[in-house]
Coordinates of C-alpha atoms and ligand atoms in Angstrom, one line a residue:
M1 CA 0.0 0.0 0.0
K2 CA 1.4 3.4 -1.0
T3 CA 1.0 5.9 1.9
V4 CA 2.0 9.6 2.0
V5 CA 2.7 11.3 5.3
L6 CA 2.2 15.1 5.1
G7 CA 4.6 16.8 7.5
A8 CA 7.8 15.6 9.2
G9 CA 7.4 16.9 12.7
V10 CA 7.6 14.3 15.5
I11 CA 4.0 13.3 14.6
G12 CA 4.7 12.7 10.9
I13 CA 8.1 11.0 11.5
T14 CA 6.6 8.5 14.1
T15 CA 3.7 7.8 11.8
A16 CA 6.1 7.0 9.0
Y17 CA 8.0 4.7 11.3
Y18 CA 5.0 2.5 12.1
L19 CA 3.7 2.5 8.6
N20 CA 7.1 1.4 7.3
K21 CA 7.1 -1.3 10.0
A22 CA 3.7 -2.5 8.7
G23 CA 5.2 -2.9 5.2
H24 CA 3.8 0.3 3.5
D25 CA 5.6 2.1 0.7
V26 CA 5.9 5.4 2.6
T27 CA 6.7 8.9 1.3
V28 CA 7.1 11.8 3.7
V29 CA 6.5 15.3 2.3
E30 CA 8.1 18.2 4.3
R31 CA 8.7 21.8 3.4
N32 CA 11.8 22.2 5.5
A33 CA 15.3 20.7 4.8
H34 CA 14.8 17.9 7.3
A35 CA 12.5 16.5 9.9
G36 CA 11.7 18.3 13.2
L37 CA 12.4 21.9 12.3
E38 CA 9.1 23.5 13.4
T39 CA 7.1 22.9 16.6
S40 CA 9.1 19.7 17.3
Y41 CA 12.4 21.6 17.2
A42 CA 13.1 23.1 20.7
N43 CA 10.1 22.1 22.8
G44 CA 10.2 21.5 26.6
G45 CA 11.8 18.0 26.1
Q46 CA 9.5 16.4 28.8
L47 CA 8.0 13.1 28.1
S48 CA 5.2 13.7 30.6
Y49 CA 3.1 10.6 30.6
S50 CA 1.4 11.2 34.0
Y51 CA 1.1 15.0 33.8
V52 CA -1.5 15.3 31.1
A53 CA -4.3 17.3 32.7
P54 CA -5.6 19.7 30.0
L55 CA -4.9 23.4 30.1
A56 CA -8.8 23.8 30.2
G57 CA -9.0 23.0 33.9
P58 CA -11.8 23.8 36.4
G59 CA -10.1 26.8 38.1
V60 CA -8.9 28.4 34.9
V61 CA -11.7 30.8 33.8
P62 CA -11.4 33.1 36.9
K63 CA -7.6 33.3 36.4
I64 CA -7.9 34.4 32.8
P65 CA -8.7 38.2 33.4
P66 CA -5.8 38.7 35.8
W67 CA -3.5 36.7 33.5
L68 CA -4.5 38.9 30.5
L69 CA -3.7 42.1 32.5
R70 CA -0.3 41.0 33.9
R71 CA 2.8 41.5 31.8
D72 CA 4.4 38.4 33.3
S73 CA 1.4 36.3 32.5
P74 CA 1.9 32.7 31.3
L75 CA -1.0 33.3 28.9
R76 CA -1.5 36.1 26.4
F77 CA -4.4 36.8 24.1
Y78 CA -4.0 38.9 20.9
P79 CA -7.5 39.3 19.5
K80 CA -7.7 38.9 15.7
F81 CA -10.3 39.4 13.1
D82 CA -10.4 35.6 12.8
L83 CA -13.6 33.6 13.5
D84 CA -11.6 30.5 14.1
Q85 CA -9.7 32.2 16.9
W86 CA -13.0 33.2 18.7
R87 CA -14.7 29.9 18.0
W88 CA -11.7 28.1 19.6
C89 CA -11.6 30.4 22.6
L90 CA -15.3 29.9 23.3
A91 CA -14.9 26.1 23.1
F92 CA -11.9 26.4 25.4
V93 CA -13.9 28.3 28.0
A94 CA -16.7 25.8 27.7
A95 CA -14.3 23.0 28.4
C96 CA -13.0 24.6 31.6
N97 CA -15.0 22.5 34.1
R98 CA -14.1 19.6 36.3
P99 CA -16.2 16.9 34.6
Q100 CA -14.8 17.7 31.1
A101 CA -11.2 18.1 32.5
E102 CA -11.5 14.6 34.2
I103 CA -12.9 13.0 31.0
S104 CA -10.0 14.5 29.0
T105 CA -7.5 13.5 31.6
V106 CA -8.6 9.8 31.5
H107 CA -8.4 9.7 27.7
L108 CA -5.0 11.4 27.8
L109 CA -3.6 9.1 30.5
R110 CA -4.7 6.0 28.5
L111 CA -3.0 7.4 25.4
A112 CA 0.1 8.6 27.3
Y113 CA 0.8 5.2 29.0
Y114 CA 0.4 3.5 25.6
S115 CA 2.9 6.1 24.2
R116 CA 5.3 5.4 27.0
D117 CA 5.2 1.6 26.1
M118 CA 5.8 2.5 22.4
I119 CA 8.8 4.9 23.0
H120 CA 10.3 2.5 25.5
D121 CA 10.1 -0.2 22.8
I122 CA 11.8 2.1 20.3
V123 CA 14.6 3.0 22.8
A124 CA 15.1 -0.7 23.5
H125 CA 15.2 -1.9 19.8
E126 CA 16.4 1.0 17.6
N127 CA 19.9 2.3 17.6
I128 CA 19.1 6.0 18.0
T129 CA 20.3 8.7 20.4
F130 CA 18.4 11.8 21.5
D131 CA 19.7 12.6 25.0
Y132 CA 17.0 10.3 26.4
R133 CA 16.8 10.0 30.2
R134 CA 14.4 8.3 32.6
N135 CA 14.9 10.8 35.3
G136 CA 11.4 11.5 36.8
K137 CA 9.7 14.9 37.2
L138 CA 8.9 17.2 40.1
V139 CA 6.1 19.8 39.8
I140 CA 6.5 22.5 42.4
F141 CA 3.8 24.8 43.8
S142 CA 4.1 28.3 45.4
D143 CA 0.8 28.6 47.1
Q144 CA -1.2 26.2 49.3
D145 CA -4.4 26.3 47.1
S146 CA -2.6 25.2 44.0
F147 CA -0.8 22.5 45.9
D148 CA -4.1 21.2 47.5
G149 CA -5.6 21.2 44.0
A150 CA -2.7 19.2 42.7
R151 CA -3.1 16.7 45.5
K152 CA -6.7 16.2 44.5
T153 CA -5.6 15.6 40.9
L154 CA -3.1 13.1 42.2
D155 CA -5.8 11.2 44.0
F156 CA -7.9 11.2 40.9
Q157 CA -5.0 10.1 38.7
R158 CA -4.0 7.3 41.1
E159 CA -7.4 5.7 40.4
H160 CA -6.3 5.6 36.7
G161 CA -2.8 4.1 37.2
S162 CA -0.5 7.1 37.9
L163 CA 2.2 6.5 40.5
Q164 CA 2.9 10.0 42.0
E165 CA 3.8 11.2 45.4
A166 CA 3.0 14.5 47.2
F167 CA 6.2 16.0 48.6
S168 CA 6.7 18.5 51.4
K169 CA 9.1 21.5 50.8
Q170 CA 11.9 19.5 52.5
Q171 CA 11.3 16.5 50.4
V172 CA 11.3 18.7 47.3
L173 CA 14.7 20.2 48.2
T174 CA 16.2 16.8 49.0
K175 CA 15.0 15.4 45.7
E176 CA 16.3 18.4 43.7
P177 CA 18.8 20.5 45.7
A178 CA 19.2 23.0 42.8
L179 CA 15.8 24.4 43.8
Q180 CA 17.3 25.9 47.0
H181 CA 17.3 29.5 45.6
I182 CA 13.5 29.6 45.6
E183 CA 13.0 27.7 48.9
S184 CA 11.0 30.5 50.4
R185 CA 8.2 30.2 47.8
I186 CA 7.9 26.4 47.6
S187 CA 4.8 25.1 49.3
G188 CA 5.2 21.5 48.1
G189 CA 5.5 19.4 45.0
I190 CA 4.3 16.4 43.2
Y191 CA 7.0 13.8 42.3
T192 CA 6.4 11.4 39.4
P193 CA 9.3 8.9 39.1
S194 CA 8.2 7.4 35.8
E195 CA 8.5 10.5 33.6
D196 CA 11.3 10.7 30.9
A197 CA 13.0 13.5 29.0
G198 CA 14.6 13.6 25.6
D199 CA 15.5 16.0 22.7
C200 CA 12.6 15.9 20.3
H201 CA 14.5 17.4 17.4
D202 CA 17.4 14.9 17.8
F203 CA 14.8 12.1 17.9
C204 CA 13.3 13.3 14.6
V205 CA 16.7 13.6 12.9
A206 CA 17.7 10.1 14.1
M207 CA 14.4 8.6 13.0
E208 CA 14.7 10.3 9.6
T209 CA 18.1 8.7 9.1
L210 CA 16.8 5.3 10.2
L211 CA 13.8 5.5 7.9
R212 CA 15.8 6.6 4.9
E213 CA 18.0 3.5 5.4
R214 CA 14.8 1.4 5.5
G215 CA 13.5 2.8 2.2
V216 CA 11.1 5.5 3.3
K217 CA 11.2 8.4 0.7
F218 CA 11.6 11.9 2.0
L219 CA 10.5 14.8 -0.2
T220 CA 12.1 17.5 1.8
G221 CA 12.1 21.2 0.7
T222 CA 8.7 20.4 -0.8
S223 CA 5.7 22.4 0.2
I224 CA 2.1 21.0 0.0
D225 CA 0.0 23.5 -1.9
K226 CA -3.3 21.7 -2.1
I227 CA -5.1 18.5 -1.3
E228 CA -7.4 17.5 -4.2
R229 CA -10.7 15.7 -3.6
A230 CA -11.8 13.0 -6.0
A231 CA -14.6 14.1 -8.3
H232 CA -17.2 11.4 -7.6
S233 CA -16.3 9.8 -4.2
R234 CA -15.5 11.0 -0.7
S235 CA -11.8 10.5 -1.1
I236 CA -8.6 12.3 -1.9
R237 CA -7.4 12.1 -5.5
A238 CA -3.9 13.6 -5.1
I239 CA -1.8 16.1 -3.3
H240 CA -0.2 19.0 -5.2
T241 CA 3.2 20.0 -4.1
S242 CA 6.0 22.4 -5.2
Q243 CA 7.6 19.2 -6.8
G244 CA 4.4 18.2 -8.6
E245 CA 1.4 15.9 -8.0
I246 CA 1.6 12.8 -5.8
Q247 CA -1.0 10.0 -5.6
A248 CA -1.3 7.3 -3.0
D249 CA -3.7 4.8 -1.5
A250 CA -3.7 6.7 1.8
Y251 CA -2.7 10.1 3.2
V252 CA -1.9 11.1 6.8
M253 CA -2.3 14.8 7.8
A254 CA 0.5 15.5 10.2
L255 CA 1.1 19.2 9.5
G256 CA 0.9 20.4 13.1
A257 CA -0.9 23.8 13.5
A258 CA -1.2 24.0 9.7
N259 CA -3.7 21.1 9.7
A260 CA -6.7 23.4 10.6
R261 CA -6.4 25.5 7.5
V262 CA -5.8 22.5 5.3
A263 CA -8.9 20.8 6.7
K264 CA -10.9 24.0 6.0
S265 CA -9.8 23.9 2.4
L266 CA -11.3 20.4 2.2
G267 CA -14.5 21.5 3.8
F268 CA -14.3 20.2 7.3
Y269 CA -13.6 21.8 10.7
L270 CA -10.7 20.8 12.9
P271 CA -10.9 22.5 16.3
I272 CA -7.2 23.4 16.3
Y273 CA -5.6 26.7 17.0
P274 CA -1.9 27.6 17.5
L275 CA -0.8 28.3 21.1
K276 CA 2.5 30.0 20.8
G277 CA 5.2 29.0 23.3
Y278 CA 8.8 30.0 23.9
S279 CA 12.0 28.1 24.9
L280 CA 15.6 28.7 25.8
T281 CA 18.5 26.3 25.7
L282 CA 21.3 26.8 28.1
A283 CA 24.8 25.3 28.0
T284 CA 25.3 23.9 31.5
K285 CA 28.8 22.5 31.1
G286 CA 31.1 23.8 33.9
F287 CA 28.1 24.9 36.0
S288 CA 26.6 22.9 38.9
G289 CA 23.2 24.5 39.5
A290 CA 21.0 22.9 36.8
P291 CA 18.3 20.5 38.0
H292 CA 19.0 16.8 37.4
I293 CA 15.4 15.7 37.2
S294 CA 12.7 17.5 35.1
V295 CA 11.0 20.3 36.9
T296 CA 7.8 22.1 36.2
D297 CA 7.3 25.4 38.1
G298 CA 3.5 25.6 38.7
K299 CA 3.6 29.3 39.5
F300 CA 4.9 30.4 36.2
K301 CA 4.0 27.3 34.1
V302 CA 7.6 26.9 33.0
V303 CA 9.2 23.5 32.4
Y304 CA 12.8 22.5 32.8
A305 CA 14.5 19.4 31.3
L306 CA 18.2 18.5 31.3
L307 CA 19.0 17.2 27.7
G308 CA 22.6 16.0 27.7
D309 CA 24.6 19.0 29.0
E310 CA 22.0 21.5 28.0
L311 CA 19.0 22.8 30.1
R312 CA 15.8 23.3 28.1
I313 CA 13.4 25.8 29.5
A314 CA 10.0 26.3 28.0
G315 CA 6.7 28.0 28.8
M316 CA 4.0 30.5 27.8
A317 CA 0.8 30.1 25.8
D318 CA 0.1 33.0 23.6
I319 CA -3.1 33.0 21.5
A320 CA -1.6 35.1 18.8
G321 CA -2.4 33.5 15.4
Y322 CA 0.2 31.8 13.2
D323 CA 3.1 34.3 13.9
R324 CA 6.2 32.5 15.1
S325 CA 8.4 35.6 15.6
L326 CA 10.2 36.1 18.9
E327 CA 8.8 38.9 21.1
A328 CA 11.6 40.5 23.1
D329 CA 9.5 40.9 26.3
R330 CA 8.4 37.3 26.3
V331 CA 12.0 36.1 25.9
S332 CA 13.2 38.4 28.6
L333 CA 10.5 37.2 31.0
L334 CA 11.4 33.6 30.4
I335 CA 15.1 34.4 31.0
A336 CA 14.3 36.3 34.2
Q337 CA 12.1 33.4 35.6
A338 CA 14.8 30.8 34.8
K339 CA 17.6 32.9 36.3
A340 CA 15.6 33.5 39.5
T341 CA 14.9 29.7 39.8
F342 CA 18.3 28.3 38.7
P343 CA 20.8 31.2 38.9
D344 CA 23.8 28.8 38.9
A345 CA 22.7 26.6 36.0
A346 CA 24.6 28.5 33.2
D347 CA 26.1 31.8 32.0
Y348 CA 22.9 33.8 31.5
S349 CA 24.9 36.4 29.4
A350 CA 25.7 33.8 26.8
D351 CA 23.4 33.0 23.8
L352 CA 20.4 31.3 25.4
K353 CA 19.0 30.2 22.0
P354 CA 15.6 31.7 22.3
W355 CA 12.9 29.9 20.1
A356 CA 9.2 30.0 19.6
G357 CA 6.8 27.3 18.3
L358 CA 3.1 26.9 17.7
R359 CA 1.4 24.1 19.7
P360 CA -1.4 22.6 17.6
A361 CA -4.0 22.8 20.4
T362 CA -7.6 21.6 20.7
P363 CA -9.9 23.3 23.3
K364 CA -10.2 20.1 25.4
G365 CA -6.5 19.2 25.2
T366 CA -7.1 15.8 23.5
P367 CA -5.6 15.1 20.1
I368 CA -7.5 14.1 17.0
I369 CA -6.3 10.8 15.5
G370 CA -7.6 8.3 13.0
K371 CA -10.3 8.6 10.4
S372 CA -11.3 11.9 8.7
P373 CA -14.4 12.6 6.7
F374 CA -12.5 11.2 3.6
D375 CA -12.1 7.5 3.1
N376 CA -8.4 7.5 2.4
L377 CA -7.3 10.6 4.5
Y378 CA -6.2 10.1 8.1
L379 CA -5.6 12.6 10.9
N380 CA -2.8 12.7 13.4
T381 CA -3.0 16.2 15.0
G382 CA -4.0 18.5 17.8
H383 CA -1.5 17.2 20.4
G384 CA -1.0 20.7 21.9
A385 CA 1.4 20.8 24.8
L386 CA 1.9 17.0 24.7
G387 CA 3.0 16.1 21.1
W388 CA 6.4 14.8 22.1
T389 CA 4.8 12.7 24.9
L390 CA 2.0 11.3 22.8
A391 CA 3.7 10.9 19.4
C392 CA 4.6 7.2 19.4
G393 CA 1.2 6.0 20.8
C394 CA -0.7 8.2 18.3
A395 CA 1.4 7.1 15.4
K396 CA 0.9 3.4 16.2
V397 CA -2.9 4.0 16.5
V398 CA -3.0 5.8 13.2
A399 CA -0.9 3.1 11.4
D400 CA -3.2 0.3 12.9
T401 CA -6.3 2.3 11.8
I402 CA -5.0 2.5 8.2
E403 CA -4.2 -1.2 8.3
G404 CA -7.8 -1.8 9.3
K405 CA -6.6 -3.5 12.6
S406 CA -8.2 -2.9 15.9
T407 CA -6.2 -0.5 18.0
A408 CA -4.5 -1.5 21.3
I409 CA -6.4 1.3 23.2
A410 CA -9.9 2.5 23.0
L411 CA -10.2 5.7 20.9
D412 CA -13.3 7.3 22.5
G413 CA -12.6 11.0 23.0
L414 CA -9.6 10.9 20.7
T415 CA -11.2 11.0 17.2
L416 CA -12.8 13.7 15.1
Ligands
FAD1 C1 7.3 26.0 23.9 C2 6.8 24.6 23.7 C3 7.1 23.6 24.6 C4 6.6 22.3 24.5 N1 7.0 21.3 25.4 C5 6.6 20.1 25.3 C6 7.0 19.1 26.2 O1 7.8 19.3 27.1 N2 6.5 17.8 26.0 C7 5.6 17.5 25.0 O2 5.2 16.3 24.9 N3 5.3 18.4 24.1 C8 5.7 19.7 24.2 N4 5.4 20.6 23.3 C9 4.4 20.3 22.2 C10 5.1 19.6 21.0 O3 6.3 20.2 20.7 C11 4.1 19.6 19.8 O4 2.8 19.1 20.2 C12 4.6 18.7 18.7 O5 5.9 19.1 18.3 C13 3.7 18.9 17.5 O6 4.3 18.0 16.5 P1 3.7 18.0 15.0 O7 4.5 17.0 14.2 O8 2.2 17.9 15.1 O9 4.0 19.5 14.5 P2 5.3 20.1 13.8 O10 6.5 19.7 14.5 O11 5.1 21.6 13.6 O12 5.4 19.4 12.4 C14 4.5 19.7 11.3 C15 5.4 19.7 10.1 O13 4.5 19.9 9.0 C16 5.3 20.7 8.1 N5 4.3 21.4 7.2 C17 3.3 22.3 7.6 N6 2.7 22.8 6.5 C18 3.3 22.3 5.4 C19 3.1 22.4 4.0 N7 2.1 23.2 3.5 N8 3.9 21.7 3.2 C20 4.9 20.9 3.7 N9 5.2 20.7 5.0 C21 4.4 21.4 5.9 C22 6.1 21.6 9.0 O14 7.2 22.2 8.3 C23 6.4 20.7 10.1 O15 7.7 20.1 10.0 C24 5.8 21.9 23.4 C25 5.5 22.9 22.4 C26 6.0 24.2 22.5 C27 5.7 25.2 21.5

């Protein structure tokens, strides 16, 4: 079966991997020079299988007005004359309630645990390196209310298989002594030993090399201009690219945030909107103050992961359309937060490699995988803040769906 994967981010590359394993003749079409150069490039690096609760949580709506007014807010809204932006925001607000958040969390946990099994299998059987570590994660809180809320989530998640522990301030500092500089604002933490970390871009590059060796064709530097519907059936006839027309038996849309507009051109709605985030990458060699386990700072919603001898720092969610430019005040804010938290992690006057990417986010936080309204077009999109974590599980599910096999996990809440 000839299958074309549209896009070579971490979602497209993992989809190509499982399709190749299943014996398909796979072609990957990507506008950049190689895989993993857009949202999968410098993300937070956390493989966060047990920390999947959606952004649309029960206490979020009252926090939105103060967040929008503060300059140091983790969330920023830039209103646009764009119906899709407002439609997405309204659906997001509607999803901000406990029952919906719990339903989404259960779906995401099921998918994340499956993904963990899949990536562990890849790590065990493929000869690839991407600064992968099984180092656990600590989420720290700076006020009692947030910590109490996190403990409730922990109890809920425990019923669904998460192994997490609530830590006192002292336990937090014992687990990660590099947090000593912010000791006075730590009220407690949640420790999850089973979380991993790894460099998503290095993973994409290593997988591209592996797949090329196995016969997967990569049409890089090739932009997809149009997907053409068949005249007399509900299927796709061809894709039109800068290198000409391509026909296949099946097509997988893995274009990240760009999927929403492509779906629109085909006449169906994908509830996906870009949430812009920022990251920094610090060289920690010669410095002793970087955290050894992954850390999420609940107060500022900033994540830290040690990738080899670099510290990746990521955060912010700006509802700002499709613009990927770096805003100086957002970069400065992230630097200030990182420096206050881990002042001895690196030389903060060096190049901190600021970067911004567009999370392909759905209002409920759950991705959209599997069948589309077209017989031979499949979806693998909407992974938001968890695309690296969920990639391998979603890719296997999509490959099994194309094969007509039953999937290893139930897909309720995860399809269009
Ligand atoms: C700041 C930040 C921090 C994050 N931290 C984490 C984290 O710690 N853990 C986690 O699990 N996830 C994290 N994420 C989320 C994760 O990075 C994304 O969910 C994931 O990278 C999305 O992958 P993708 O393949 O769908 O999109 P992309 O990586 O954007 O891939 C889509 C590909 O499609 C190509 N494409 C698009 N349009 C066309 C076209 N017309 N023609 C040809 N090619 C095209 C693009 O060039 C791109 O390569 C973070 C995201 C951000 C922004």
